[in-house]
């Protein structure tokens, strides 16, 4: 039986989910791309195909973590930086 190949987006998401614990455990500076590729079950070349650098993969993890954020928080994030926005953010936090 043939296994279905992941789409590009599915593969990127699978990589992000697989490497998240490695970054969490070792930190950005102490994690190698070799470790990341091994954790994701891909070659370093494939890792670089989807993410041109370790920094871009780390940025994608941060973006991934914000998916499904609280709609109220997302509304505040989208506001123009200003004093009233700061007041709203402080009110929201309290």
PDB file of N, CA and C in Angstrom:
ATOM      1  N   UNK A   1       0.840  -1.181   0.000  1.00  0.00           N
ATOM      2  CA  UNK A   1       0.000   0.000   0.000  1.00  0.00           C
ATOM      3  C   UNK A   1       0.885   1.244   0.000  1.00  0.00           C
ATOM      4  N   UNK A   2       0.593   2.178  -0.864  1.00  0.00           N
ATOM      5  CA  UNK A   2       1.373   3.416  -0.943  1.00  0.00           C
ATOM      6  C   UNK A   2       0.889   4.413   0.098  1.00  0.00           C
ATOM      7  N   UNK A   3       1.838   5.097   0.686  1.00  0.00           N
ATOM      8  CA  UNK A   3       1.466   6.160   1.610  1.00  0.00           C
ATOM      9  C   UNK A   3       1.377   7.462   0.828  1.00  0.00           C
ATOM     10  N   UNK A   4       0.437   8.281   1.206  1.00  0.00           N
ATOM     11  CA  UNK A   4       0.233   9.546   0.510  1.00  0.00           C
ATOM     12  C   UNK A   4       1.275  10.561   0.968  1.00  0.00           C
ATOM     13  N   UNK A   5       1.837  11.267   0.005  1.00  0.00           N
ATOM     14  CA  UNK A   5       2.830  12.291   0.323  1.00  0.00           C
ATOM     15  C   UNK A   5       2.130  13.519   0.892  1.00  0.00           C
ATOM     16  N   UNK A   6       2.825  14.179   1.791  1.00  0.00           N
ATOM     17  CA  UNK A   6       2.284  15.405   2.377  1.00  0.00           C
ATOM     18  C   UNK A   6       2.441  16.557   1.395  1.00  0.00           C
ATOM     19  N   UNK A   7       1.485  17.463   1.430  1.00  0.00           N
ATOM     20  CA  UNK A   7       1.631  18.678   0.631  1.00  0.00           C
ATOM     21  C   UNK A   7       2.721  19.536   1.260  1.00  0.00           C
ATOM     22  N   UNK A   8       3.136  20.551   0.558  1.00  0.00           N
ATOM     23  CA  UNK A   8       4.190  21.444   1.061  1.00  0.00           C
ATOM     24  C   UNK A   8       3.783  22.053   2.405  1.00  0.00           C
ATOM     25  N   UNK A   9       2.567  22.536   2.495  1.00  0.00           N
ATOM     26  CA  UNK A   9       2.102  23.160   3.746  1.00  0.00           C
ATOM     27  C   UNK A   9       1.985  22.138   4.870  1.00  0.00           C
ATOM     28  N   UNK A  10       1.506  20.945   4.543  1.00  0.00           N
ATOM     29  CA  UNK A  10       1.404  19.895   5.557  1.00  0.00           C
ATOM     30  C   UNK A  10       2.784  19.497   6.061  1.00  0.00           C
ATOM     31  N   UNK A  11       3.757  19.395   5.159  1.00  0.00           N
ATOM     32  CA  UNK A  11       5.119  19.036   5.539  1.00  0.00           C
ATOM     33  C   UNK A  11       5.716  20.113   6.439  1.00  0.00           C
ATOM     34  N   UNK A  12       5.522  21.398   6.073  1.00  0.00           N
ATOM     35  CA  UNK A  12       6.050  22.491   6.892  1.00  0.00           C
ATOM     36  C   UNK A  12       5.451  22.445   8.296  1.00  0.00           C
ATOM     37  N   UNK A  13       4.149  22.215   8.380  1.00  0.00           N
ATOM     38  CA  UNK A  13       3.492  22.154   9.685  1.00  0.00           C
ATOM     39  C   UNK A  13       4.007  20.962  10.494  1.00  0.00           C
ATOM     40  N   UNK A  14       4.221  19.825   9.833  1.00  0.00           N
ATOM     41  CA  UNK A  14       4.748  18.644  10.518  1.00  0.00           C
ATOM     42  C   UNK A  14       6.150  18.922  11.060  1.00  0.00           C
ATOM     43  N   UNK A  15       6.965  19.613  10.277  1.00  0.00           N
ATOM     44  CA  UNK A  15       8.317  19.957  10.725  1.00  0.00           C
ATOM     45  C   UNK A  15       8.249  20.881  11.935  1.00  0.00           C
ATOM     46  N   UNK A  16       7.411  21.898  11.855  1.00  0.00           N
ATOM     47  CA  UNK A  16       7.275  22.857  12.969  1.00  0.00           C
ATOM     48  C   UNK A  16       6.859  22.133  14.246  1.00  0.00           C
ATOM     49  N   UNK A  17       5.876  21.253  14.143  1.00  0.00           N
ATOM     50  CA  UNK A  17       5.415  20.518  15.325  1.00  0.00           C
ATOM     51  C   UNK A  17       6.500  19.606  15.884  1.00  0.00           C
ATOM     52  N   UNK A  18       7.299  19.017  14.994  1.00  0.00           N
ATOM     53  CA  UNK A  18       8.339  18.086  15.438  1.00  0.00           C
ATOM     54  C   UNK A  18       9.512  18.786  16.105  1.00  0.00           C
ATOM     55  N   UNK A  19       9.870  19.974  15.636  1.00  0.00           N
ATOM     56  CA  UNK A  19      11.060  20.645  16.175  1.00  0.00           C
ATOM     57  C   UNK A  19      10.757  21.543  17.367  1.00  0.00           C
ATOM     58  N   UNK A  20       9.512  21.842  17.596  1.00  0.00           N
ATOM     59  CA  UNK A  20       9.139  22.708  18.719  1.00  0.00           C
ATOM     60  C   UNK A  20       9.717  22.221  20.050  1.00  0.00           C
ATOM     61  N   UNK A  21       9.589  20.929  20.394  1.00  0.00           N
ATOM     62  CA  UNK A  21      10.170  20.486  21.671  1.00  0.00           C
ATOM     63  C   UNK A  21      11.699  20.589  21.723  1.00  0.00           C
ATOM     64  N   UNK A  22      12.350  20.450  20.577  1.00  0.00           N
ATOM     65  CA  UNK A  22      13.815  20.545  20.550  1.00  0.00           C
ATOM     66  C   UNK A  22      14.252  21.967  20.885  1.00  0.00           C
ATOM     67  N   UNK A  23      13.601  22.955  20.239  1.00  0.00           N
ATOM     68  CA  UNK A  23      13.911  24.349  20.549  1.00  0.00           C
ATOM     69  C   UNK A  23      13.568  24.659  22.005  1.00  0.00           C
ATOM     70  N   UNK A  24      12.453  24.137  22.497  1.00  0.00           N
ATOM     71  CA  UNK A  24      12.032  24.411  23.870  1.00  0.00           C
ATOM     72  C   UNK A  24      13.039  23.845  24.873  1.00  0.00           C
ATOM     73  N   UNK A  25      13.560  22.680  24.571  1.00  0.00           N
ATOM     74  CA  UNK A  25      14.493  22.022  25.491  1.00  0.00           C
ATOM     75  C   UNK A  25      15.893  22.621  25.423  1.00  0.00           C
ATOM     76  N   UNK A  26      16.390  22.887  24.213  1.00  0.00           N
ATOM     77  CA  UNK A  26      17.784  23.321  24.045  1.00  0.00           C
ATOM     78  C   UNK A  26      17.968  24.818  23.847  1.00  0.00           C
ATOM     79  N   UNK A  27      16.899  25.512  23.482  1.00  0.00           N
ATOM     80  CA  UNK A  27      17.015  26.922  23.139  1.00  0.00           C
ATOM     81  C   UNK A  27      17.485  27.082  21.702  1.00  0.00           C
ATOM     82  N   UNK A  28      17.348  28.271  21.175  1.00  0.00           N
ATOM     83  CA  UNK A  28      17.699  28.530  19.777  1.00  0.00           C
ATOM     84  C   UNK A  28      19.183  28.325  19.520  1.00  0.00           C
ATOM     85  N   UNK A  29      20.024  28.939  20.336  1.00  0.00           N
ATOM     86  CA  UNK A  29      21.472  28.932  20.095  1.00  0.00           C
ATOM     87  C   UNK A  29      22.090  27.541  20.244  1.00  0.00           C
ATOM     88  N   UNK A  30      21.523  26.710  21.096  1.00  0.00           N
ATOM     89  CA  UNK A  30      22.110  25.392  21.359  1.00  0.00           C
ATOM     90  C   UNK A  30      21.481  24.269  20.540  1.00  0.00           C
ATOM     91  N   UNK A  31      20.723  24.616  19.524  1.00  0.00           N
ATOM     92  CA  UNK A  31      20.082  23.619  18.678  1.00  0.00           C
ATOM     93  C   UNK A  31      20.690  23.682  17.284  1.00  0.00           C
ATOM     94  N   UNK A  32      21.068  22.529  16.750  1.00  0.00           N
ATOM     95  CA  UNK A  32      21.638  22.490  15.404  1.00  0.00           C
ATOM     96  C   UNK A  32      20.569  22.086  14.389  1.00  0.00           C
ATOM     97  N   UNK A  33      20.814  22.444  13.152  1.00  0.00           N
ATOM     98  CA  UNK A  33      19.869  22.046  12.099  1.00  0.00           C
ATOM     99  C   UNK A  33      19.877  20.525  11.924  1.00  0.00           C
ATOM    100  N   UNK A  34      20.980  19.901  12.216  1.00  0.00           N
ATOM    101  CA  UNK A  34      21.040  18.428  12.154  1.00  0.00           C
ATOM    102  C   UNK A  34      20.062  17.824  13.165  1.00  0.00           C
ATOM    103  N   UNK A  35      20.044  18.362  14.386  1.00  0.00           N
ATOM    104  CA  UNK A  35      19.112  17.880  15.412  1.00  0.00           C
ATOM    105  C   UNK A  35      17.666  18.125  14.990  1.00  0.00           C
ATOM    106  N   UNK A  36      17.427  19.281  14.406  1.00  0.00           N
ATOM    107  CA  UNK A  36      16.071  19.626  13.967  1.00  0.00           C
ATOM    108  C   UNK A  36      15.591  18.683  12.873  1.00  0.00           C
ATOM    109  N   UNK A  37      16.459  18.421  11.900  1.00  0.00           N
ATOM    110  CA  UNK A  37      16.101  17.520  10.798  1.00  0.00           C
ATOM    111  C   UNK A  37      15.830  16.118  11.326  1.00  0.00           C
ATOM    112  N   UNK A  38      16.665  15.655  12.236  1.00  0.00           N
ATOM    113  CA  UNK A  38      16.481  14.319  12.808  1.00  0.00           C
ATOM    114  C   UNK A  38      15.142  14.230  13.545  1.00  0.00           C
ATOM    115  N   UNK A  39      14.821  15.243  14.337  1.00  0.00           N
ATOM    116  CA  UNK A  39      13.562  15.245  15.083  1.00  0.00           C
ATOM    117  C   UNK A  39      12.355  15.240  14.147  1.00  0.00           C
ATOM    118  N   UNK A  40      12.489  15.907  13.007  1.00  0.00           N
ATOM    119  CA  UNK A  40      11.387  15.989  12.051  1.00  0.00           C
ATOM    120  C   UNK A  40      11.346  14.787  11.114  1.00  0.00           C
ATOM    121  N   UNK A  41      12.383  13.974  11.148  1.00  0.00           N
ATOM    122  CA  UNK A  41      12.426  12.803  10.280  1.00  0.00           C
ATOM    123  C   UNK A  41      12.670  13.141   8.824  1.00  0.00           C
ATOM    124  N   UNK A  42      13.421  14.222   8.596  1.00  0.00           N
ATOM    125  CA  UNK A  42      13.743  14.654   7.236  1.00  0.00           C
ATOM    126  C   UNK A  42      15.246  14.916   7.145  1.00  0.00           C
ATOM    127  N   UNK A  43      15.725  15.079   5.938  1.00  0.00           N
ATOM    128  CA  UNK A  43      17.131  15.432   5.749  1.00  0.00           C
ATOM    129  C   UNK A  43      17.317  16.929   5.991  1.00  0.00           C
ATOM    130  N   UNK A  44      18.558  17.333   6.227  1.00  0.00           N
ATOM    131  CA  UNK A  44      18.826  18.766   6.379  1.00  0.00           C
ATOM    132  C   UNK A  44      18.491  19.501   5.090  1.00  0.00           C
ATOM    133  N   UNK A  45      18.725  18.860   3.947  1.00  0.00           N
ATOM    134  CA  UNK A  45      18.415  19.490   2.659  1.00  0.00           C
ATOM    135  C   UNK A  45      16.919  19.787   2.543  1.00  0.00           C
ATOM    136  N   UNK A  46      16.088  18.838   2.968  1.00  0.00           N
ATOM    137  CA  UNK A  46      14.637  19.070   2.908  1.00  0.00           C
ATOM    138  C   UNK A  46      14.226  20.148   3.901  1.00  0.00           C
ATOM    139  N   UNK A  47      14.879  20.165   5.050  1.00  0.00           N
ATOM    140  CA  UNK A  47      14.598  21.209   6.045  1.00  0.00           C
ATOM    141  C   UNK A  47      14.864  22.584   5.433  1.00  0.00           C
ATOM    142  N   UNK A  48      16.013  22.704   4.743  1.00  0.00           N
ATOM    143  CA  UNK A  48      16.365  23.973   4.108  1.00  0.00           C
ATOM    144  C   UNK A  48      15.495  24.284   2.891  1.00  0.00           C
ATOM    145  N   UNK A  49      14.897  23.269   2.292  1.00  0.00           N
ATOM    146  CA  UNK A  49      13.986  23.515   1.177  1.00  0.00           C
ATOM    147  C   UNK A  49      12.756  24.278   1.670  1.00  0.00           C
ATOM    148  N   UNK A  50      12.276  23.892   2.845  1.00  0.00           N
ATOM    149  CA  UNK A  50      11.074  24.523   3.393  1.00  0.00           C
ATOM    150  C   UNK A  50      11.383  25.779   4.210  1.00  0.00           C
ATOM    151  N   UNK A  51      12.541  25.807   4.837  1.00  0.00           N
ATOM    152  CA  UNK A  51      12.931  26.934   5.679  1.00  0.00           C
ATOM    153  C   UNK A  51      14.368  27.309   5.324  1.00  0.00           C
ATOM    154  N   UNK A  52      14.597  28.480   4.722  1.00  0.00           N
ATOM    155  CA  UNK A  52      15.927  28.843   4.251  1.00  0.00           C
ATOM    156  C   UNK A  52      16.983  28.999   5.347  1.00  0.00           C
ATOM    157  N   UNK A  53      16.539  29.115   6.594  1.00  0.00           N
ATOM    158  CA  UNK A  53      17.493  29.259   7.693  1.00  0.00           C
ATOM    159  C   UNK A  53      16.854  28.771   8.990  1.00  0.00           C
ATOM    160  N   UNK A  54      17.692  28.553   9.978  1.00  0.00           N
ATOM    161  CA  UNK A  54      17.190  28.170  11.297  1.00  0.00           C
ATOM    162  C   UNK A  54      16.313  29.289  11.859  1.00  0.00           C
ATOM    163  N   UNK A  55      16.702  30.525  11.572  1.00  0.00           N
ATOM    164  CA  UNK A  55      15.931  31.686  12.034  1.00  0.00           C
ATOM    165  C   UNK A  55      14.522  31.690  11.449  1.00  0.00           C
ATOM    166  N   UNK A  56      14.402  31.342  10.163  1.00  0.00           N
ATOM    167  CA  UNK A  56      13.071  31.344   9.533  1.00  0.00           C
ATOM    168  C   UNK A  56      12.199  30.232  10.118  1.00  0.00           C
ATOM    169  N   UNK A  57      12.799  29.102  10.453  1.00  0.00           N
ATOM    170  CA  UNK A  57      12.048  28.023  11.097  1.00  0.00           C
ATOM    171  C   UNK A  57      11.584  28.454  12.480  1.00  0.00           C
ATOM    172  N   UNK A  58      12.454  29.115  13.214  1.00  0.00           N
ATOM    173  CA  UNK A  58      12.097  29.597  14.548  1.00  0.00           C
ATOM    174  C   UNK A  58      10.965  30.629  14.463  1.00  0.00           C
ATOM    175  N   UNK A  59      11.034  31.509  13.474  1.00  0.00           N
ATOM    176  CA  UNK A  59       9.973  32.505  13.280  1.00  0.00           C
ATOM    177  C   UNK A  59       8.651  31.823  12.953  1.00  0.00           C
ATOM    178  N   UNK A  60       8.706  30.759  12.167  1.00  0.00           N
ATOM    179  CA  UNK A  60       7.486  30.022  11.832  1.00  0.00           C
ATOM    180  C   UNK A  60       6.884  29.369  13.061  1.00  0.00           C
ATOM    181  N   UNK A  61       7.731  28.908  13.975  1.00  0.00           N
ATOM    182  CA  UNK A  61       7.244  28.328  15.228  1.00  0.00           C
ATOM    183  C   UNK A  61       6.489  29.380  16.033  1.00  0.00           C
ATOM    184  N   UNK A  62       7.026  30.579  16.063  1.00  0.00           N
ATOM    185  CA  UNK A  62       6.359  31.656  16.799  1.00  0.00           C
ATOM    186  C   UNK A  62       5.018  31.991  16.160  1.00  0.00           C
ATOM    187  N   UNK A  63       4.964  32.011  14.841  1.00  0.00           N
ATOM    188  CA  UNK A  63       3.710  32.264  14.132  1.00  0.00           C
ATOM    189  C   UNK A  63       2.727  31.135  14.401  1.00  0.00           C
ATOM    190  N   UNK A  64       3.209  29.911  14.355  1.00  0.00           N
ATOM    191  CA  UNK A  64       2.372  28.740  14.595  1.00  0.00           C
ATOM    192  C   UNK A  64       1.760  28.796  15.990  1.00  0.00           C
ATOM    193  N   UNK A  65       2.537  29.254  16.955  1.00  0.00           N
ATOM    194  CA  UNK A  65       2.049  29.347  18.323  1.00  0.00           C
ATOM    195  C   UNK A  65       0.932  30.360  18.497  1.00  0.00           C
ATOM    196  N   UNK A  66       0.845  31.316  17.597  1.00  0.00           N
ATOM    197  CA  UNK A  66      -0.181  32.354  17.693  1.00  0.00           C
ATOM    198  C   UNK A  66      -1.462  31.993  16.946  1.00  0.00           C
ATOM    199  N   UNK A  67      -1.439  30.896  16.182  1.00  0.00           N
ATOM    200  CA  UNK A  67      -2.664  30.489  15.481  1.00  0.00           C
ATOM    201  C   UNK A  67      -3.701  30.112  16.506  1.00  0.00           C
ATOM    202  N   UNK A  68      -4.908  30.576  16.301  1.00  0.00           N
ATOM    203  CA  UNK A  68      -5.982  30.266  17.220  1.00  0.00           C
ATOM    204  C   UNK A  68      -5.940  31.088  18.493  1.00  0.00           C
ATOM    205  N   UNK A  69      -5.227  32.210  18.461  1.00  0.00           N
ATOM    206  CA  UNK A  69      -5.176  33.082  19.633  1.00  0.00           C
ATOM    207  C   UNK A  69      -6.569  33.599  19.973  1.00  0.00           C
ATOM    208  N   UNK A  70      -6.680  34.083  21.150  1.00  0.00           N
ATOM    209  CA  UNK A  70      -7.912  34.698  21.629  1.00  0.00           C
ATOM    210  C   UNK A  70      -8.337  35.805  20.662  1.00  0.00           C
ATOM    211  N   UNK A  71      -9.579  35.778  20.156  1.00  0.00           N
ATOM    212  CA  UNK A  71     -10.014  36.806  19.211  1.00  0.00           C
ATOM    213  C   UNK A  71      -9.920  38.227  19.780  1.00  0.00           C
ATOM    214  N   UNK A  72     -10.166  38.376  21.072  1.00  0.00           N
ATOM    215  CA  UNK A  72     -10.045  39.689  21.695  1.00  0.00           C
ATOM    216  C   UNK A  72      -8.618  40.186  21.667  1.00  0.00           C
ATOM    217  N   UNK A  73      -7.692  39.296  21.932  1.00  0.00           N
ATOM    218  CA  UNK A  73      -6.275  39.649  21.882  1.00  0.00           C
ATOM    219  C   UNK A  73      -5.860  39.979  20.454  1.00  0.00           C
ATOM    220  N   UNK A  74      -6.333  39.206  19.494  1.00  0.00           N
ATOM    221  CA  UNK A  74      -5.992  39.470  18.103  1.00  0.00           C
ATOM    222  C   UNK A  74      -6.514  40.845  17.671  1.00  0.00           C
ATOM    223  N   UNK A  75      -7.680  41.220  18.148  1.00  0.00           N
ATOM    224  CA  UNK A  75      -8.245  42.539  17.833  1.00  0.00           C
ATOM    225  C   UNK A  75      -7.336  43.643  18.381  1.00  0.00           C
ATOM    226  N   UNK A  76      -6.812  43.448  19.585  1.00  0.00           N
ATOM    227  CA  UNK A  76      -5.904  44.432  20.177  1.00  0.00           C
ATOM    228  C   UNK A  76      -4.588  44.496  19.410  1.00  0.00           C
ATOM    229  N   UNK A  77      -4.095  43.349  18.987  1.00  0.00           N
ATOM    230  CA  UNK A  77      -2.837  43.308  18.236  1.00  0.00           C
ATOM    231  C   UNK A  77      -2.961  44.071  16.925  1.00  0.00           C
ATOM    232  N   UNK A  78      -4.134  44.029  16.322  1.00  0.00           N
ATOM    233  CA  UNK A  78      -4.353  44.677  15.034  1.00  0.00           C
ATOM    234  C   UNK A  78      -4.549  46.190  15.128  1.00  0.00           C
ATOM    235  N   UNK A  79      -4.740  46.720  16.346  1.00  0.00           N
ATOM    236  CA  UNK A  79      -4.941  48.158  16.510  1.00  0.00           C
ATOM    237  C   UNK A  79      -3.655  48.934  16.235  1.00  0.00           C
ATOM    238  N   UNK A  80      -3.824  50.152  15.779  1.00  0.00           N
ATOM    239  CA  UNK A  80      -2.693  51.059  15.544  1.00  0.00           C
ATOM    240  C   UNK A  80      -2.045  51.407  16.890  1.00  0.00           C
ATOM    241  N   UNK A  81      -0.708  51.351  16.984  1.00  0.00           N
ATOM    242  CA  UNK A  81      -0.047  51.719  18.238  1.00  0.00           C
ATOM    243  C   UNK A  81      -0.375  53.162  18.633  1.00  0.00           C
ATOM    244  N   UNK A  82      -0.893  53.321  19.841  1.00  0.00           N
ATOM    245  CA  UNK A  82      -1.253  54.652  20.335  1.00  0.00           C
ATOM    246  C   UNK A  82      -1.501  54.557  21.839  1.00  0.00           C
ATOM    247  N   UNK A  83      -1.712  55.709  22.453  1.00  0.00           N
ATOM    248  CA  UNK A  83      -2.019  55.736  23.878  1.00  0.00           C
ATOM    249  C   UNK A  83      -3.336  55.031  24.172  1.00  0.00           C
ATOM    250  N   UNK A  84      -4.409  55.304  23.403  1.00  0.00           N
ATOM    251  CA  UNK A  84      -5.657  54.567  23.670  1.00  0.00           C
ATOM    252  C   UNK A  84      -5.493  53.047  23.522  1.00  0.00           C
ATOM    253  N   UNK A  85      -4.691  52.630  22.566  1.00  0.00           N
ATOM    254  CA  UNK A  85      -4.454  51.194  22.390  1.00  0.00           C
ATOM    255  C   UNK A  85      -3.760  50.622  23.620  1.00  0.00           C
ATOM    256  N   UNK A  86      -2.787  51.349  24.148  1.00  0.00           N
ATOM    257  CA  UNK A  86      -2.100  50.906  25.354  1.00  0.00           C
ATOM    258  C   UNK A  86      -3.084  50.781  26.516  1.00  0.00           C
ATOM    259  N   UNK A  87      -3.981  51.721  26.646  1.00  0.00           N
ATOM    260  CA  UNK A  87      -4.997  51.674  27.708  1.00  0.00           C
ATOM    261  C   UNK A  87      -5.870  50.433  27.530  1.00  0.00           C
ATOM    262  N   UNK A  88      -6.296  50.138  26.304  1.00  0.00           N
ATOM    263  CA  UNK A  88      -7.113  48.958  26.030  1.00  0.00           C
ATOM    264  C   UNK A  88      -6.355  47.672  26.399  1.00  0.00           C
ATOM    265  N   UNK A  89      -5.066  47.632  26.061  1.00  0.00           N
ATOM    266  CA  UNK A  89      -4.270  46.439  26.337  1.00  0.00           C
ATOM    267  C   UNK A  89      -4.147  46.232  27.847  1.00  0.00           C
ATOM    268  N   UNK A  90      -3.849  47.302  28.581  1.00  0.00           N
ATOM    269  CA  UNK A  90      -3.747  47.198  30.039  1.00  0.00           C
ATOM    270  C   UNK A  90      -5.077  46.772  30.634  1.00  0.00           C
ATOM    271  N   UNK A  91      -6.163  47.331  30.142  1.00  0.00           N
ATOM    272  CA  UNK A  91      -7.510  46.956  30.622  1.00  0.00           C
ATOM    273  C   UNK A  91      -7.754  45.475  30.338  1.00  0.00           C
ATOM    274  N   UNK A  92      -7.399  45.017  29.149  1.00  0.00           N
ATOM    275  CA  UNK A  92      -7.610  43.626  28.755  1.00  0.00           C
ATOM    276  C   UNK A  92      -6.816  42.683  29.669  1.00  0.00           C
ATOM    277  N   UNK A  93      -5.592  43.058  29.982  1.00  0.00           N
ATOM    278  CA  UNK A  93      -4.740  42.220  30.824  1.00  0.00           C
ATOM    279  C   UNK A  93      -5.279  42.149  32.250  1.00  0.00           C
ATOM    280  N   UNK A  94      -5.783  43.270  32.749  1.00  0.00           N
ATOM    281  CA  UNK A  94      -6.291  43.304  34.117  1.00  0.00           C
ATOM    282  C   UNK A  94      -7.613  42.577  34.198  1.00  0.00           C
TER     283      UNK A  94
END
